[in-house]
Short mmCIF file of C-alpha atoms and ligand atoms in Angstrom, two decimals:
data_model
loop_
_atom_site.label_atom_id
_atom_site.label_comp_id
_atom_site.label_asym_id
_atom_site.label_seq_id
_atom_site.Cartn_x
_atom_site.Cartn_y
_atom_site.Cartn_z
CA MET F 1201 156.37 136.91 24.68
CA THR F 1202 158.51 135.79 21.55
CA ILE F 1203 156.14 133.82 18.88
CA ARG F 1204 158.08 131.16 16.87
CA PHE F 1205 157.08 128.89 14.17
CA ALA F 1206 158.09 124.98 13.98
CA SER F 1207 156.64 121.81 12.17
CA SER F 1208 155.56 119.03 13.63
CA THR F 1209 158.99 117.41 13.12
CA ASP F 1210 160.61 119.80 15.50
CA PRO F 1211 161.38 118.98 18.85
CA ARG F 1212 158.60 120.50 20.97
CA PRO F 1213 158.42 121.75 24.43
CA ARG F 1214 157.02 119.72 27.45
CA LEU F 1215 153.44 121.92 27.18
CA VAL F 1216 151.68 121.65 24.32
CA ALA F 1217 148.00 122.98 23.67
CA ARG F 1218 145.42 121.94 21.54
CA LEU F 1219 142.56 123.93 19.94
CA ILE F 1220 139.35 122.39 20.59
CA VAL F 1221 136.06 122.63 18.53
CA GLU F 1222 132.75 123.57 20.97
CA GLY F 1223 131.24 120.11 21.48
CA SER F 1224 133.85 117.78 19.75
CA LEU F 1225 136.82 116.49 21.70
CA PRO F 1226 138.64 114.41 19.43
CA ALA F 1227 139.27 110.64 19.95
CA ASP F 1228 143.04 110.88 19.61
CA LEU F 1229 143.39 112.65 22.75
CA GLY F 1230 142.42 109.15 24.29
CA ASP F 1231 139.90 108.13 26.69
CA THR F 1232 141.50 109.04 29.78
CA VAL F 1233 142.17 112.89 28.86
CA ARG F 1234 138.16 113.06 27.23
CA GLU F 1235 136.92 111.68 30.48
CA ALA F 1236 138.80 114.20 32.60
CA ALA F 1237 137.93 117.07 30.59
CA THR F 1238 134.07 116.41 30.40
CA ALA F 1239 134.22 115.54 34.11
CA SER F 1240 135.83 118.90 34.67
CA ARG F 1241 133.03 120.50 32.35
CA PHE F 1242 135.50 121.46 29.47
CA SER F 1243 133.08 121.99 26.52
CA GLY F 1244 135.24 123.78 23.61
CA LYS F 1245 133.80 127.23 24.73
CA PRO F 1246 136.15 130.17 23.88
CA GLY F 1247 138.12 131.06 26.90
CA GLN F 1248 138.07 127.58 28.20
CA VAL F 1249 141.43 125.70 29.25
CA PHE F 1250 141.49 122.55 30.56
CA GLU F 1251 144.96 120.93 31.70
CA SER F 1252 146.43 117.19 32.13
CA PHE F 1253 149.56 115.24 31.91
CA ALA F 1254 149.65 112.44 28.86
CA ALA F 1255 151.78 110.15 27.96
CA LEU F 1256 152.09 110.33 24.38
CA PRO F 1257 154.57 108.80 21.78
CA ASN F 1258 157.06 111.76 21.95
CA GLY F 1259 157.32 111.82 25.47
CA LEU F 1260 155.26 112.80 28.67
CA THR F 1261 153.45 116.37 27.59
CA ARG F 1262 151.72 118.65 29.71
CA LEU F 1263 148.98 118.95 27.50
CA ALA F 1264 146.52 121.99 27.54
CA LEU F 1265 143.07 122.03 25.56
CA ALA F 1266 141.79 125.30 24.81
CA GLY F 1267 138.13 126.45 23.45
CA ILE F 1268 138.00 128.02 20.74
CA GLY F 1269 133.97 127.85 19.81
CA LYS F 1270 131.96 126.74 16.98
CA PRO F 1271 133.36 127.49 13.16
CA GLY F 1272 131.10 130.00 11.59
CA ALA F 1273 130.46 131.75 15.11
CA PRO F 1274 129.67 135.28 14.85
CA ASP F 1275 132.91 137.07 16.56
CA ARG F 1276 135.10 134.27 15.37
CA LEU F 1277 138.76 136.12 15.28
CA ALA F 1278 137.51 137.68 18.68
CA ALA F 1279 137.03 134.05 20.24
CA LEU F 1280 140.34 132.81 18.63
CA GLU F 1281 142.02 135.55 20.18
CA ARG F 1282 140.38 134.86 23.70
CA ALA F 1283 141.69 131.06 23.26
CA GLY F 1284 145.39 132.40 22.85
CA GLY F 1285 144.82 134.80 25.76
CA ALA F 1286 143.46 132.06 27.87
CA LEU F 1287 146.27 129.87 27.45
CA VAL F 1288 148.90 132.20 27.92
CA ALA F 1289 147.19 133.47 30.90
CA ARG F 1290 146.86 130.13 32.39
CA PHE F 1291 150.61 129.48 31.86
CA LEU F 1292 152.25 132.85 32.29
CA THR F 1293 154.20 131.89 35.69
CA SER F 1294 153.43 127.99 35.50
CA GLY F 1295 156.94 127.06 35.20
CA GLU F 1296 157.10 126.47 31.53
CA THR F 1297 159.30 128.63 29.50
CA ALA F 1298 157.63 127.61 26.27
CA LEU F 1299 154.11 126.88 24.86
CA ALA F 1300 153.63 124.95 21.66
CA ILE F 1301 150.36 125.36 19.90
CA ASP F 1302 149.69 122.63 17.45
CA PHE F 1303 147.64 123.59 14.94
CA ALA F 1304 147.90 120.15 12.75
CA GLU F 1305 144.16 119.26 13.36
CA SER F 1306 142.73 122.67 14.02
CA GLY F 1307 140.75 123.07 10.59
CA LEU F 1308 141.73 126.93 11.08
CA THR F 1309 142.61 129.00 8.08
CA ALA F 1310 145.74 131.41 8.46
CA ASP F 1311 144.09 134.83 9.41
CA GLU F 1312 142.03 132.61 12.22
CA ALA F 1313 145.46 130.93 13.47
CA ALA F 1314 147.02 134.51 13.67
CA ALA F 1315 144.30 135.52 15.52
CA VAL F 1316 145.48 133.18 18.18
CA LEU F 1317 149.01 134.13 18.29
CA LEU F 1318 147.83 137.83 18.29
CA GLY F 1319 145.67 136.91 21.90
CA ALA F 1320 148.64 134.99 23.07
CA ARG F 1321 151.48 137.74 22.85
CA LEU F 1322 149.17 140.76 23.79
CA ARG F 1323 147.82 138.75 26.94
CA GLY F 1324 151.41 138.21 27.64
CA TRP F 1325 152.73 141.73 28.00
CA ARG F 1326 153.79 142.59 31.11
CA TYR F 1327 155.63 145.40 32.81
CA ASP F 1328 157.75 144.31 36.08
CA VAL F 1329 160.74 146.20 35.81
CA TYR F 1330 159.90 147.89 39.30
CA LYS F 1331 159.56 144.48 40.74
CA THR F 1332 162.81 143.73 42.59
CA ARG F 1333 161.58 141.18 45.10
CA GLN F 1334 159.46 138.27 43.00
CA SER F 1335 159.75 134.97 44.17
CA ALA F 1336 160.61 132.25 41.71
CA ASP F 1337 156.89 131.25 41.30
CA GLN F 1338 155.55 134.57 40.84
CA GLN F 1339 157.95 135.45 38.22
CA VAL F 1340 156.82 134.71 34.47
CA SER F 1341 158.16 132.01 33.21
CA LEU F 1342 156.74 131.81 29.95
CA HIS F 1343 158.48 133.72 27.13
CA ALA F 1344 157.74 131.96 24.00
CA VAL F 1345 154.69 130.75 22.16
CA ILE F 1346 155.67 127.99 19.36
CA ALA F 1347 152.92 127.48 16.33
CA ILE F 1348 153.47 123.87 15.22
CA ASP F 1349 151.99 123.21 11.54
CA ALA F 1350 150.11 126.42 11.25
CA PRO F 1351 148.09 126.92 8.25
CA GLU F 1352 149.95 128.10 5.30
CA GLY F 1353 150.36 131.98 4.98
CA THR F 1354 150.34 132.20 8.94
CA GLN F 1355 153.95 133.32 9.36
CA SER F 1356 153.23 135.99 6.74
CA LEU F 1357 150.15 137.53 8.12
CA TRP F 1358 151.99 137.13 11.29
CA GLN F 1359 154.57 139.93 10.19
CA THR F 1360 151.76 142.34 10.15
CA GLU F 1361 150.35 141.33 13.39
CA ALA F 1362 153.94 141.29 15.11
CA ALA F 1363 153.73 145.07 14.19
CA LEU F 1364 150.47 145.67 15.59
CA ALA F 1365 151.81 143.81 19.00
CA GLU F 1366 154.80 146.03 18.81
CA GLY F 1367 152.58 149.21 18.79
CA ILE F 1368 150.07 148.00 21.39
CA GLU F 1369 153.18 147.10 23.68
CA PHE F 1370 154.86 150.22 23.14
CA THR F 1371 151.43 152.35 24.38
CA ARG F 1372 151.05 150.35 27.30
CA GLU F 1373 154.51 150.70 28.68
CA LEU F 1374 154.39 154.55 28.02
CA VAL F 1375 150.94 154.68 29.97
CA THR F 1376 152.46 152.26 32.30
CA GLU F 1377 155.57 154.23 33.37
CA PRO F 1378 154.92 156.59 36.51
CA ALA F 1379 154.88 160.69 35.90
CA ASN F 1380 158.23 160.67 37.91
CA VAL F 1381 160.07 158.67 35.40
CA LEU F 1382 157.63 159.68 32.19
CA TYR F 1383 157.31 163.57 31.80
CA PRO F 1384 157.26 165.25 28.68
CA ALA F 1385 160.88 165.47 28.25
CA SER F 1386 161.65 161.78 28.87
CA PHE F 1387 158.24 160.94 26.82
CA VAL F 1388 160.26 162.46 23.51
CA ASP F 1389 163.20 160.71 24.61
CA ARG F 1390 161.55 157.42 24.84
CA CYS F 1391 159.88 157.71 21.47
CA ARG F 1392 163.28 158.75 19.72
CA ALA F 1393 164.91 155.72 20.72
CA ARG F 1394 162.05 153.75 19.77
CA PHE F 1395 161.59 155.18 16.53
CA ALA F 1396 165.35 155.16 15.63
CA GLY F 1397 165.91 153.23 12.47
CA THR F 1398 162.08 153.08 11.44
CA GLY F 1399 161.93 155.64 8.94
CA ILE F 1400 159.87 157.87 10.93
CA ASP F 1401 160.41 161.65 11.09
CA VAL F 1402 160.53 163.26 14.52
CA VAL F 1403 160.12 166.86 15.18
CA VAL F 1404 160.04 168.29 18.69
CA LEU F 1405 158.94 171.62 19.95
CA THR F 1406 160.55 173.07 23.40
CA GLY F 1407 159.04 175.42 25.54
CA ASP F 1408 160.98 178.31 23.96
CA ASP F 1409 159.33 177.06 20.61
CA LEU F 1410 155.78 176.88 22.05
CA ALA F 1411 156.09 180.54 23.41
CA ALA F 1412 157.76 182.06 20.61
CA LEU F 1413 154.57 180.31 18.58
CA GLY F 1414 152.17 181.48 20.94
CA MET F 1415 150.69 178.42 22.15
CA GLY F 1416 149.28 180.71 25.06
CA ALA F 1417 146.99 177.85 26.14
CA LEU F 1418 148.79 174.95 26.33
CA LEU F 1419 151.59 176.72 28.21
CA GLY F 1420 149.29 178.09 30.79
CA VAL F 1421 148.21 174.32 31.61
CA ALA F 1422 152.23 173.80 32.19
CA GLN F 1423 153.23 176.69 33.71
CA GLY F 1424 152.72 175.00 37.36
CA SER F 1425 155.17 172.55 36.66
CA VAL F 1426 158.78 172.31 36.68
CA ARG F 1427 158.53 169.73 34.07
CA GLU F 1428 159.02 171.79 30.37
CA ALA F 1429 156.37 170.96 28.02
CA ARG F 1430 156.83 169.38 24.33
CA VAL F 1431 154.96 169.03 21.13
CA LEU F 1432 155.87 166.01 19.45
CA ALA F 1433 155.24 165.26 15.86
CA LEU F 1434 155.94 162.12 14.11
CA ARG F 1435 155.49 161.38 10.37
CA TRP F 1436 155.16 158.16 8.70
CA LYS F 1437 155.14 159.15 5.13
CA GLY F 1438 154.29 155.43 3.35
CA ARG F 1439 152.71 157.09 0.65
CA ALA F 1440 152.88 160.41 -1.33
CA GLY F 1441 149.59 162.19 -1.72
CA ALA F 1442 147.56 165.57 -1.22
CA ARG F 1443 146.67 165.75 2.36
CA PRO F 1444 147.94 163.56 5.24
CA THR F 1445 145.73 161.91 7.94
CA ALA F 1446 146.59 163.69 11.47
CA PHE F 1447 146.09 161.51 14.79
CA VAL F 1448 146.27 163.92 17.66
CA GLY F 1449 146.75 162.73 21.41
CA LYS F 1450 146.52 164.20 24.74
CA GLY F 1451 149.72 163.56 26.66
CA VAL F 1452 149.07 164.98 30.08
CA THR F 1453 151.92 163.01 31.94
CA PHE F 1454 150.14 163.77 34.92
CA ASP F 1455 147.19 165.17 36.08
CA SER F 1456 146.84 166.79 39.67
CA GLY F 1457 143.69 169.25 38.54
CA GLY F 1458 146.07 171.88 39.32
CA ILE F 1459 145.03 174.96 41.27
CA SER F 1460 141.39 173.28 40.96
CA ILE F 1461 143.22 170.30 42.47
CA LYS F 1462 141.59 166.74 42.65
CA PRO F 1463 140.98 164.62 45.69
CA ALA F 1464 143.73 162.56 46.78
CA GLY F 1465 141.99 159.25 46.47
CA GLY F 1466 142.72 157.65 43.04
CA MET F 1467 144.70 160.51 42.07
CA GLU F 1468 147.37 158.16 41.18
CA ASP F 1469 145.51 157.20 38.03
CA MET F 1470 146.28 160.39 36.60
CA LYS F 1471 149.68 159.12 35.22
CA TRP F 1472 147.85 157.92 32.62
CA ASP F 1473 146.38 161.26 31.54
CA MET F 1474 148.87 160.70 28.93
CA GLY F 1475 147.17 157.64 26.90
CA GLY F 1476 145.97 159.69 23.79
CA ALA F 1477 149.22 160.39 23.27
CA GLY F 1478 150.73 156.97 24.14
CA ALA F 1479 148.18 155.61 21.47
CA VAL F 1480 149.18 157.90 18.96
CA ALA F 1481 153.04 157.26 19.41
CA GLY F 1482 152.10 153.08 19.56
CA ALA F 1483 149.89 153.49 16.17
CA LEU F 1484 152.86 155.14 14.21
CA LEU F 1485 154.85 152.63 15.51
CA THR F 1486 153.11 150.16 14.26
CA LEU F 1487 152.55 151.85 10.85
CA ALA F 1488 156.28 151.85 10.14
CA LEU F 1489 156.84 148.73 11.26
CA ARG F 1490 154.70 147.14 8.66
CA LYS F 1491 155.70 149.70 6.18
CA ALA F 1492 151.80 151.17 5.57
CA GLU F 1493 150.88 152.71 2.29
CA ALA F 1494 149.53 155.98 3.92
CA ASP F 1495 150.87 159.39 4.73
CA VAL F 1496 149.70 159.88 8.32
CA ILE F 1497 150.99 162.28 10.95
CA GLY F 1498 151.03 161.65 15.00
CA VAL F 1499 150.83 164.77 17.04
CA VAL F 1500 150.96 164.97 21.01
CA GLY F 1501 150.76 167.72 23.84
CA LEU F 1502 152.95 166.77 26.55
CA VAL F 1503 152.84 168.67 29.69
CA GLU F 1504 152.52 168.18 33.29
CA ASN F 1505 149.40 169.90 35.51
CA MET F 1506 150.85 170.97 38.76
CA PRO F 1507 149.55 173.23 41.13
CA ASP F 1508 152.28 175.83 42.19
CA GLY F 1509 153.24 179.63 42.89
CA ASN F 1510 153.54 179.70 39.02
CA ALA F 1511 150.55 177.84 38.46
CA GLN F 1512 147.50 179.47 36.13
CA ARG F 1513 144.59 180.20 38.76
CA PRO F 1514 140.81 180.07 37.96
CA GLY F 1515 139.75 182.99 36.06
CA ASP F 1516 142.89 183.42 33.98
CA VAL F 1517 142.29 184.24 30.28
CA VAL F 1518 145.10 182.62 28.10
CA THR F 1519 145.06 183.37 24.27
CA SER F 1520 145.20 180.57 22.17
CA LEU F 1521 147.48 179.71 19.35
CA SER F 1522 144.85 180.27 16.91
CA GLY F 1523 144.10 183.77 18.42
CA GLN F 1524 140.93 182.77 20.24
CA THR F 1525 140.80 183.59 24.08
CA ILE F 1526 139.75 181.37 26.91
CA GLU F 1527 138.53 182.01 30.31
CA VAL F 1528 139.99 179.01 32.53
CA ILE F 1529 137.02 178.53 34.89
CA ASN F 1530 138.66 175.25 36.18
CA THR F 1531 142.18 174.54 35.98
CA ASP F 1532 141.18 170.44 35.89
CA ALA F 1533 139.93 170.95 32.45
CA GLU F 1534 143.07 170.93 31.18
CA GLY F 1535 143.15 168.36 28.24
CA ARG F 1536 141.38 170.51 26.01
CA LEU F 1537 143.58 173.52 26.41
CA VAL F 1538 146.53 171.39 25.46
CA LEU F 1539 144.65 169.67 22.20
CA CYS F 1540 143.12 173.08 21.19
CA ASP F 1541 146.86 174.47 20.56
CA VAL F 1542 147.82 171.30 19.13
CA LEU F 1543 144.99 171.15 16.67
CA THR F 1544 145.36 174.67 15.25
CA TRP F 1545 149.27 174.00 14.87
CA VAL F 1546 149.03 170.51 13.28
CA GLN F 1547 146.65 172.35 10.87
CA ARG F 1548 148.63 175.07 9.84
CA THR F 1549 151.83 172.90 9.42
CA TYR F 1550 150.44 170.08 7.62
CA ALA F 1551 147.09 170.97 6.41
CA PRO F 1552 145.99 167.55 7.20
CA GLY F 1553 142.20 166.38 5.63
CA THR F 1554 141.43 164.29 8.31
CA ILE F 1555 142.24 164.68 12.27
CA ILE F 1556 141.25 162.42 14.92
CA ASP F 1557 142.12 162.99 18.14
CA LEU F 1558 142.35 160.74 21.23
CA ALA F 1559 142.24 161.97 24.87
CA THR F 1560 141.25 160.99 28.33
CA LEU F 1561 139.57 164.12 28.47
CA THR F 1562 136.47 163.84 30.46
CA GLY F 1563 135.44 161.72 33.63
CA ALA F 1564 131.90 162.00 32.33
CA ILE F 1565 132.36 159.78 29.40
CA ILE F 1566 133.16 156.86 32.31
CA VAL F 1567 129.77 157.93 33.78
CA SER F 1568 128.01 157.32 30.19
CA LEU F 1569 130.05 154.45 28.49
CA GLY F 1570 131.78 152.93 31.73
CA HIS F 1571 134.79 150.72 30.13
CA GLU F 1572 133.11 148.93 27.07
CA TYR F 1573 133.24 151.75 24.54
CA ALA F 1574 134.86 154.92 24.00
CA GLY F 1575 132.98 158.06 22.91
CA MET F 1576 132.86 159.49 19.60
CA PHE F 1577 132.40 163.02 18.43
CA ALA F 1578 132.79 163.79 14.88
CA ASN F 1579 131.76 166.73 12.49
CA ASP F 1580 131.64 164.14 9.63
CA ASP F 1581 129.45 161.34 8.95
CA LEU F 1582 131.39 159.41 6.69
CA LEU F 1583 134.31 159.54 8.97
CA ALA F 1584 132.10 158.42 11.91
CA SER F 1585 131.18 155.64 10.25
CA GLN F 1586 134.35 154.29 8.90
CA LEU F 1587 135.69 154.57 12.57
CA ASP F 1588 132.76 153.00 13.89
CA ALA F 1589 133.41 149.88 11.58
CA ALA F 1590 137.11 150.31 12.44
CA GLY F 1591 136.13 149.93 16.39
CA LYS F 1592 133.94 147.24 15.80
CA ALA F 1593 136.11 144.61 13.45
CA SER F 1594 139.36 145.61 16.25
CA GLY F 1595 137.50 145.33 19.36
CA ASP F 1596 138.71 149.11 20.17
CA LYS F 1597 134.84 149.95 20.17
CA LEU F 1598 133.47 153.45 19.67
CA TRP F 1599 129.87 155.04 20.67
CA ARG F 1600 128.79 158.27 18.76
CA PHE F 1601 127.37 161.32 20.58
CA PRO F 1602 126.02 164.33 19.47
CA LEU F 1603 127.22 167.73 18.96
CA GLY F 1604 125.09 170.99 18.25
CA ALA F 1605 124.89 174.58 18.65
CA ALA F 1606 122.67 174.53 21.77
CA TYR F 1607 125.62 172.31 23.30
CA ASP F 1608 128.43 174.72 21.86
CA LYS F 1609 126.49 177.72 23.47
CA LEU F 1610 127.42 176.42 26.95
CA ILE F 1611 130.77 177.56 26.70
CA ASP F 1612 130.46 181.11 25.82
CA SER F 1613 132.48 183.53 28.56
CA ALA F 1614 131.28 186.84 29.56
CA ILE F 1615 135.27 188.08 29.52
CA ALA F 1616 136.81 185.94 26.83
CA ASP F 1617 135.90 184.27 23.45
CA MET F 1618 135.09 180.94 25.80
CA LYS F 1619 135.32 179.17 28.70
CA ASN F 1620 136.89 175.72 29.46
CA VAL F 1621 134.10 174.45 31.09
CA GLY F 1622 130.24 174.09 30.77
CA PRO F 1623 127.75 173.29 33.35
CA ARG F 1624 127.51 170.26 35.36
CA TYR F 1625 125.64 168.02 32.71
CA GLY F 1626 126.98 167.04 29.38
CA GLY F 1627 130.44 167.62 30.19
CA SER F 1628 132.01 165.35 27.49
CA ILE F 1629 129.93 167.12 24.98
CA THR F 1630 130.98 170.34 25.87
CA ALA F 1631 134.61 169.20 26.11
CA ALA F 1632 134.13 168.14 22.50
CA GLN F 1633 132.35 171.67 21.37
CA PHE F 1634 135.55 172.93 22.85
CA LEU F 1635 137.84 171.30 20.44
CA GLN F 1636 135.46 171.99 17.73
CA ARG F 1637 136.27 175.59 17.89
CA PHE F 1638 139.79 175.24 16.62
CA ILE F 1639 138.83 172.55 13.51
CA ASP F 1640 139.01 174.70 10.21
CA ASP F 1641 136.39 174.07 7.51
CA GLY F 1642 136.85 171.56 5.51
CA VAL F 1643 138.52 169.35 7.72
CA ALA F 1644 136.79 166.09 8.86
CA TRP F 1645 137.63 165.75 12.60
CA ALA F 1646 136.76 162.94 15.12
CA HIS F 1647 136.93 163.36 18.87
CA LEU F 1648 137.47 160.05 20.75
CA ASP F 1649 137.41 160.41 24.20
CA ILE F 1650 139.09 156.95 26.12
CA ALA F 1651 139.11 157.87 29.76
CA GLY F 1652 137.13 154.85 30.24
CA THR F 1653 139.08 152.43 28.10
CA VAL F 1654 143.18 153.12 28.43
CA TRP F 1655 143.49 151.39 31.93
CA ALA F 1656 141.64 148.53 33.40
CA ASP F 1657 140.83 147.37 36.87
CA LYS F 1658 140.75 143.73 35.91
CA PRO F 1659 142.36 141.36 33.37
CA GLY F 1660 140.48 141.01 29.99
CA THR F 1661 140.94 138.68 27.35
CA THR F 1662 143.92 140.17 25.66
CA HIS F 1663 145.47 142.34 28.47
CA ASP F 1664 146.14 142.16 32.13
CA LYS F 1665 144.92 144.36 34.54
CA GLY F 1666 146.83 147.88 33.67
CA ALA F 1667 147.12 149.70 30.71
CA THR F 1668 145.27 147.95 27.62
CA GLY F 1669 147.23 149.81 24.51
CA PHE F 1670 143.37 151.63 23.56
CA GLY F 1671 143.42 153.30 20.18
CA VAL F 1672 146.58 151.60 18.45
CA ARG F 1673 144.34 148.42 17.30
CA LEU F 1674 141.83 151.05 15.98
CA LEU F 1675 144.15 153.31 14.34
CA ASP F 1676 145.62 150.67 12.81
CA ARG F 1677 142.55 149.09 11.25
CA TYR F 1678 141.22 152.40 10.26
CA VAL F 1679 144.57 153.21 8.16
CA ARG F 1680 144.37 149.34 6.61
CA ASP F 1681 140.60 149.83 5.68
CA VAL F 1682 140.53 153.41 5.15
CA LEU F 1683 143.61 154.60 3.85
CA GLU F 1684 145.21 151.64 2.22
CA GLY F 1685 142.22 149.98 1.14
N1 BES H 2178 142.03 163.79 32.88
C1 BES H 2178 140.95 164.27 33.49
C2 BES H 2178 139.57 163.27 33.05
C3 BES H 2178 139.54 161.72 33.65
C4 BES H 2178 139.10 161.62 34.85
C5 BES H 2178 140.15 160.64 33.02
C6 BES H 2178 139.18 160.46 35.24
C7 BES H 2178 140.28 159.69 33.40
C8 BES H 2178 139.81 159.02 34.68
C9 BES H 2178 140.50 165.77 32.88
O1 BES H 2178 141.53 166.54 32.78
C10 BES H 2178 139.31 166.13 34.07
O2 BES H 2178 139.98 166.49 34.85
N2 BES H 2178 138.51 166.35 33.40
C11 BES H 2178 137.15 167.07 34.40
C12 BES H 2178 136.74 168.21 33.60
C13 BES H 2178 135.70 168.95 34.40
C14 BES H 2178 136.98 169.68 35.34
C15 BES H 2178 134.59 169.90 33.42
C16 BES H 2178 136.33 166.02 34.90
O3 BES H 2178 136.22 165.03 34.21
O4 BES H 2178 136.02 165.99 36.34
MN1 MN H 2179 142.12 167.53 34.47
ZN1 ZN H 2180 143.24 165.39 32.36
#
């Protein structure tokens, strides 16, 4: 979806939207439209769209009214995003190619107008590259949103929001691609292509590098797959400073469970077990495109978890890069095995002061929180409160869970330093305790379990069903408010 800016004197498309404050239909709409809207129970609530045709002075217009709620309502920006999203959802396959949004009488500020446009752009994203037989009326027709008479300053704010949208869309693309197309090496290729010319520094470790380093935990997961593992490090250095901030992502491009194989039903979902890595890549893209004044490293561990004659077995003991040994009780608890070596490597290589990892780590977090919140675990209250605030402001919401010695004890092993799973209950917490064993003293660390929020089975306000892009807005907001603020 392209967003363009125009003035009221420019030629406008046939489809024009007006933004309507709840409970006040403007008189200039004319009696017929006002009657029809009221009769259809359109009152201007956020998310409502009313469609009509009107003979206006500049020709026959396909007129859309989009509710924006009441000024001063809490979550005002979210309501405006929703209005933009609802408009695009309604007209995406309508046959119209462009939608004008008339801001002239809207009374919105620049940041409010930018929120409408962001909602419109995000809701308009679709990935139809594998659909070769769509009939004309199923195909997306709407490709442009034209902001008419947007408030002063909207266009420059939009530069920043467009960078955010690019990052979210890149994440959605990575998450949506099937595992035969997107595997460790091709994930790297796609990033290299996308990051060319952005100023992002790219470092890639291949299988031999990982073996030479001694990433035994990560390689143990990868050894059952014909797809060779990779570690990809991206650096956006928009500011010289003491210690950088690191974002770390779980990039299991397909999780069959390995020898502890998953049931067939729903296994196809495990193509998106790289959602953490996707969010990290998308966030770095956003930071580079908007030239953020921050020094951020994004590192992702990329593997495929498969069962075969060379796959690791339950009971195997592997030696992690940190030197700590791990008894692999369940080969399906593979994400923590990948992350632990990446966490050690990022600390040794870049000495970050803060680490935020994102991972589709446990089904248990979905049992706890459903699809509304991601789980947050942190060893630092300040970082937790900053992320909580970023979650609230961005809409990528977080809910904090506990950590503690009593949980940590649950992953002690009889034969090795630790085992990779705990008892049945509290599975998200014991997974986080496992990761914490790889965090050095003095490093502020948060782990975000995003298993419930990466993929949506039904459309939301700013996404269709499918990949949500969760995490990009959160990380971007954290950088804006904490690192740049
Ligand atoms: N990738 C899964 C977690 C997951 C499950 C993400 C469902 C999204 C939807 C992870 O690797 C996994 O398999 N975790 C196991 C851990 C268990 C073996 C301790 C799980 O949650 O069942
Ligand atoms: Mn698994
Ligand atoms: Zn997994």
